[in-house]
Amino acid sequence: MTNSPIGHRRWAFTAGNIPAHGTGPEPEFTSRDELCILNAGSADACAAVTVYFADRDPVGAYRIMVPAARVRHVRINDLIEPEAVPLTVPYAMVVTCGAPIVVQVRRLDTRQSALALAVDSGTPV
């Protein structure tokens, strides 16, 4: 564990879009966006995710607990409360936390047999 906090309390991601289908067996080949959250601090942290859209009001906050000195990976596809994040709809996210965290979004696109994996480190704001 680090002696000084690493990360930021607010992160923005602007290029979300979950494909509606994939190739291969599920769940390992389900197309998805996935939040990867590092809490390197000495206390548990609760991240709040708000999802923004082009043509409707934001949705959230989705709450994600990240234990102290741990990493947590959560599929955006699995965020269902207060409502499911829709597939094939462009979205953006803001992730906030009372403690410094590091956040990335990992995207797995399995619509073709040649899989695509991308990582977005987002913007600390």
PDB file of C-alpha atoms in Angstrom:
ATOM      1  CA  MET A   1       0.000   0.000   0.000  1.00  0.00           C
ATOM      2  CA  THR A   2       1.139   3.516  -0.712  1.00  0.00           C
ATOM      3  CA  ASN A   3       1.686   6.139   1.989  1.00  0.00           C
ATOM      4  CA  SER A   4       0.232   8.949  -0.105  1.00  0.00           C
ATOM      5  CA  PRO A   5      -3.062   8.671  -1.985  1.00  0.00           C
ATOM      6  CA  ILE A   6      -2.920   7.960  -5.696  1.00  0.00           C
ATOM      7  CA  GLY A   7      -5.655   8.705  -8.178  1.00  0.00           C
ATOM      8  CA  HIS A   8      -8.384  11.308  -8.335  1.00  0.00           C
ATOM      9  CA  ARG A   9     -11.875  11.747  -6.917  1.00  0.00           C
ATOM     10  CA  ARG A  10     -13.621  12.352 -10.260  1.00  0.00           C
ATOM     11  CA  TRP A  11     -13.128  10.768 -13.701  1.00  0.00           C
ATOM     12  CA  ALA A  12     -14.867  11.329 -17.059  1.00  0.00           C
ATOM     13  CA  PHE A  13     -15.262   8.881 -19.958  1.00  0.00           C
ATOM     14  CA  THR A  14     -16.922  10.033 -23.166  1.00  0.00           C
ATOM     15  CA  ALA A  15     -16.865   7.166 -25.694  1.00  0.00           C
ATOM     16  CA  GLY A  16     -19.131   4.448 -24.303  1.00  0.00           C
ATOM     17  CA  ASN A  17     -21.175   2.163 -26.544  1.00  0.00           C
ATOM     18  CA  ILE A  18     -21.937  -1.473 -25.731  1.00  0.00           C
ATOM     19  CA  PRO A  19     -22.534  -3.691 -28.802  1.00  0.00           C
ATOM     20  CA  ALA A  20     -25.760  -5.705 -28.704  1.00  0.00           C
ATOM     21  CA  HIS A  21     -24.223  -9.014 -29.772  1.00  0.00           C
ATOM     22  CA  GLY A  22     -20.983 -10.936 -29.993  1.00  0.00           C
ATOM     23  CA  THR A  23     -19.512 -14.133 -31.340  1.00  0.00           C
ATOM     24  CA  GLY A  24     -18.590 -17.151 -29.302  1.00  0.00           C
ATOM     25  CA  PRO A  25     -19.866 -18.540 -26.011  1.00  0.00           C
ATOM     26  CA  GLU A  26     -21.170 -16.361 -23.215  1.00  0.00           C
ATOM     27  CA  PRO A  27     -20.234 -14.907 -20.824  1.00  0.00           C
ATOM     28  CA  GLU A  28     -16.556 -14.785 -21.832  1.00  0.00           C
ATOM     29  CA  PHE A  29     -17.325 -13.595 -25.386  1.00  0.00           C
ATOM     30  CA  THR A  30     -20.109 -11.141 -24.530  1.00  0.00           C
ATOM     31  CA  SER A  31     -19.281  -7.723 -25.990  1.00  0.00           C
ATOM     32  CA  ARG A  32     -18.958  -5.284 -23.103  1.00  0.00           C
ATOM     33  CA  ASP A  33     -17.558  -2.161 -21.557  1.00  0.00           C
ATOM     34  CA  GLU A  34     -16.018  -2.740 -18.150  1.00  0.00           C
ATOM     35  CA  LEU A  35     -15.026  -0.335 -15.369  1.00  0.00           C
ATOM     36  CA  CYS A  36     -11.675  -1.146 -13.759  1.00  0.00           C
ATOM     37  CA  ILE A  37     -11.308   0.695 -10.435  1.00  0.00           C
ATOM     38  CA  LEU A  38      -8.191   0.700  -8.247  1.00  0.00           C
ATOM     39  CA  ASN A  39      -8.468   1.732  -4.614  1.00  0.00           C
ATOM     40  CA  ALA A  40      -4.862   1.851  -3.385  1.00  0.00           C
ATOM     41  CA  GLY A  41      -5.917   3.536  -0.134  1.00  0.00           C
ATOM     42  CA  SER A  42      -6.207   2.045   3.329  1.00  0.00           C
ATOM     43  CA  ALA A  43     -10.016   2.424   3.618  1.00  0.00           C
ATOM     44  CA  ASP A  44     -12.870   0.992   1.567  1.00  0.00           C
ATOM     45  CA  ALA A  45     -14.226   3.345  -1.109  1.00  0.00           C
ATOM     46  CA  CYS A  46     -17.632   3.738  -2.743  1.00  0.00           C
ATOM     47  CA  ALA A  47     -17.580   4.959  -6.344  1.00  0.00           C
ATOM     48  CA  ALA A  48     -20.703   6.555  -7.816  1.00  0.00           C
ATOM     49  CA  VAL A  49     -21.254   6.271 -11.578  1.00  0.00           C
ATOM     50  CA  THR A  50     -23.546   8.617 -13.514  1.00  0.00           C
ATOM     51  CA  VAL A  51     -24.283   7.764 -17.152  1.00  0.00           C
ATOM     52  CA  TYR A  52     -25.046  10.521 -19.696  1.00  0.00           C
ATOM     53  CA  PHE A  53     -26.799  10.241 -23.067  1.00  0.00           C
ATOM     54  CA  ALA A  54     -27.311  12.463 -26.109  1.00  0.00           C
ATOM     55  CA  ASP A  55     -31.117  12.473 -26.020  1.00  0.00           C
ATOM     56  CA  ARG A  56     -32.261  11.908 -22.440  1.00  0.00           C
ATOM     57  CA  ASP A  57     -31.519  12.709 -18.831  1.00  0.00           C
ATOM     58  CA  PRO A  58     -28.532  11.181 -17.017  1.00  0.00           C
ATOM     59  CA  VAL A  59     -29.013   7.973 -15.021  1.00  0.00           C
ATOM     60  CA  GLY A  60     -27.406   7.167 -11.705  1.00  0.00           C
ATOM     61  CA  ALA A  61     -25.903   6.950  -9.381  1.00  0.00           C
ATOM     62  CA  TYR A  62     -24.783   3.371  -9.671  1.00  0.00           C
ATOM     63  CA  ARG A  63     -22.801   2.482  -6.523  1.00  0.00           C
ATOM     64  CA  ILE A  64     -19.677   0.325  -6.668  1.00  0.00           C
ATOM     65  CA  MET A  65     -17.822  -0.649  -3.492  1.00  0.00           C
ATOM     66  CA  VAL A  66     -14.066  -1.132  -3.816  1.00  0.00           C
ATOM     67  CA  PRO A  67     -12.298  -2.593  -0.775  1.00  0.00           C
ATOM     68  CA  ALA A  68      -9.105  -0.987   0.517  1.00  0.00           C
ATOM     69  CA  ALA A  69      -5.948  -1.914  -1.410  1.00  0.00           C
ATOM     70  CA  ARG A  70      -7.956  -3.769  -4.077  1.00  0.00           C
ATOM     71  CA  VAL A  71      -9.073  -3.522  -7.691  1.00  0.00           C
ATOM     72  CA  ARG A  72     -12.644  -4.101  -8.832  1.00  0.00           C
ATOM     73  CA  HIS A  73     -13.819  -4.861 -12.385  1.00  0.00           C
ATOM     74  CA  VAL A  74     -17.511  -4.292 -13.133  1.00  0.00           C
ATOM     75  CA  ARG A  75     -19.200  -4.792 -16.493  1.00  0.00           C
ATOM     76  CA  ILE A  76     -21.267  -1.797 -17.551  1.00  0.00           C
ATOM     77  CA  ASN A  77     -23.695  -4.426 -18.908  1.00  0.00           C
ATOM     78  CA  ASP A  78     -24.268  -5.459 -15.267  1.00  0.00           C
ATOM     79  CA  LEU A  79     -25.231  -1.980 -14.019  1.00  0.00           C
ATOM     80  CA  ILE A  80     -28.996  -2.379 -13.650  1.00  0.00           C
ATOM     81  CA  GLU A  81     -29.990  -0.255 -10.634  1.00  0.00           C
ATOM     82  CA  PRO A  82     -31.478   2.343 -10.980  1.00  0.00           C
ATOM     83  CA  GLU A  83     -31.923   1.089 -14.590  1.00  0.00           C
ATOM     84  CA  ALA A  84     -29.982  -0.996 -17.088  1.00  0.00           C
ATOM     85  CA  VAL A  85     -27.515   0.818 -19.325  1.00  0.00           C
ATOM     86  CA  PRO A  86     -28.913   0.266 -22.838  1.00  0.00           C
ATOM     87  CA  LEU A  87     -26.988  -1.615 -25.513  1.00  0.00           C
ATOM     88  CA  THR A  88     -25.972   0.098 -28.810  1.00  0.00           C
ATOM     89  CA  VAL A  89     -26.632   3.578 -27.375  1.00  0.00           C
ATOM     90  CA  PRO A  90     -23.677   5.991 -27.161  1.00  0.00           C
ATOM     91  CA  TYR A  91     -23.059   7.141 -23.597  1.00  0.00           C
ATOM     92  CA  ALA A  92     -20.574   8.929 -21.366  1.00  0.00           C
ATOM     93  CA  MET A  93     -19.832   8.389 -17.673  1.00  0.00           C
ATOM     94  CA  VAL A  94     -18.630  10.382 -14.717  1.00  0.00           C
ATOM     95  CA  VAL A  95     -17.212   8.346 -11.822  1.00  0.00           C
ATOM     96  CA  THR A  96     -16.894  10.107  -8.459  1.00  0.00           C
ATOM     97  CA  CYS A  97     -15.569   8.884  -5.141  1.00  0.00           C
ATOM     98  CA  GLY A  98     -14.905  10.338  -1.697  1.00  0.00           C
ATOM     99  CA  ALA A  99     -11.379   8.897  -1.834  1.00  0.00           C
ATOM    100  CA  PRO A 100      -8.771   9.008  -4.608  1.00  0.00           C
ATOM    101  CA  ILE A 101      -9.151   6.117  -7.056  1.00  0.00           C
ATOM    102  CA  VAL A 102      -7.760   5.199 -10.466  1.00  0.00           C
ATOM    103  CA  VAL A 103     -10.342   4.302 -13.123  1.00  0.00           C
ATOM    104  CA  GLN A 104     -10.090   2.814 -16.600  1.00  0.00           C
ATOM    105  CA  VAL A 105     -12.680   1.489 -19.028  1.00  0.00           C
ATOM    106  CA  ARG A 106     -11.890  -1.701 -20.890  1.00  0.00           C
ATOM    107  CA  ARG A 107     -13.909  -2.478 -24.018  1.00  0.00           C
ATOM    108  CA  LEU A 108     -14.230  -5.944 -25.536  1.00  0.00           C
ATOM    109  CA  ASP A 109     -15.929  -6.004 -28.940  1.00  0.00           C
ATOM    110  CA  THR A 110     -16.701  -9.548 -30.072  1.00  0.00           C
ATOM    111  CA  ARG A 111     -19.024  -8.757 -32.992  1.00  0.00           C
ATOM    112  CA  GLN A 112     -16.452 -10.225 -35.396  1.00  0.00           C
ATOM    113  CA  SER A 113     -14.323 -13.321 -35.030  1.00  0.00           C
ATOM    114  CA  ALA A 114     -11.241 -11.030 -34.883  1.00  0.00           C
ATOM    115  CA  LEU A 115     -11.787  -9.662 -31.371  1.00  0.00           C
ATOM    116  CA  ALA A 116     -11.005  -6.061 -30.432  1.00  0.00           C
ATOM    117  CA  LEU A 117      -9.866  -5.011 -26.949  1.00  0.00           C
ATOM    118  CA  ALA A 118      -9.304  -1.367 -26.026  1.00  0.00           C
ATOM    119  CA  VAL A 119      -8.532   0.483 -22.780  1.00  0.00           C
ATOM    120  CA  ASP A 120      -9.482   4.094 -22.040  1.00  0.00           C
ATOM    121  CA  SER A 121      -7.808   5.751 -19.064  1.00  0.00           C
ATOM    122  CA  GLY A 122     -10.371   8.542 -19.040  1.00  0.00           C
ATOM    123  CA  THR A 123      -9.812  12.069 -17.862  1.00  0.00           C
ATOM    124  CA  PRO A 124      -9.418  12.989 -14.205  1.00  0.00           C
ATOM    125  CA  VAL A 125     -11.533  16.104 -13.604  1.00  0.00           C
TER     126      VAL A 125
END
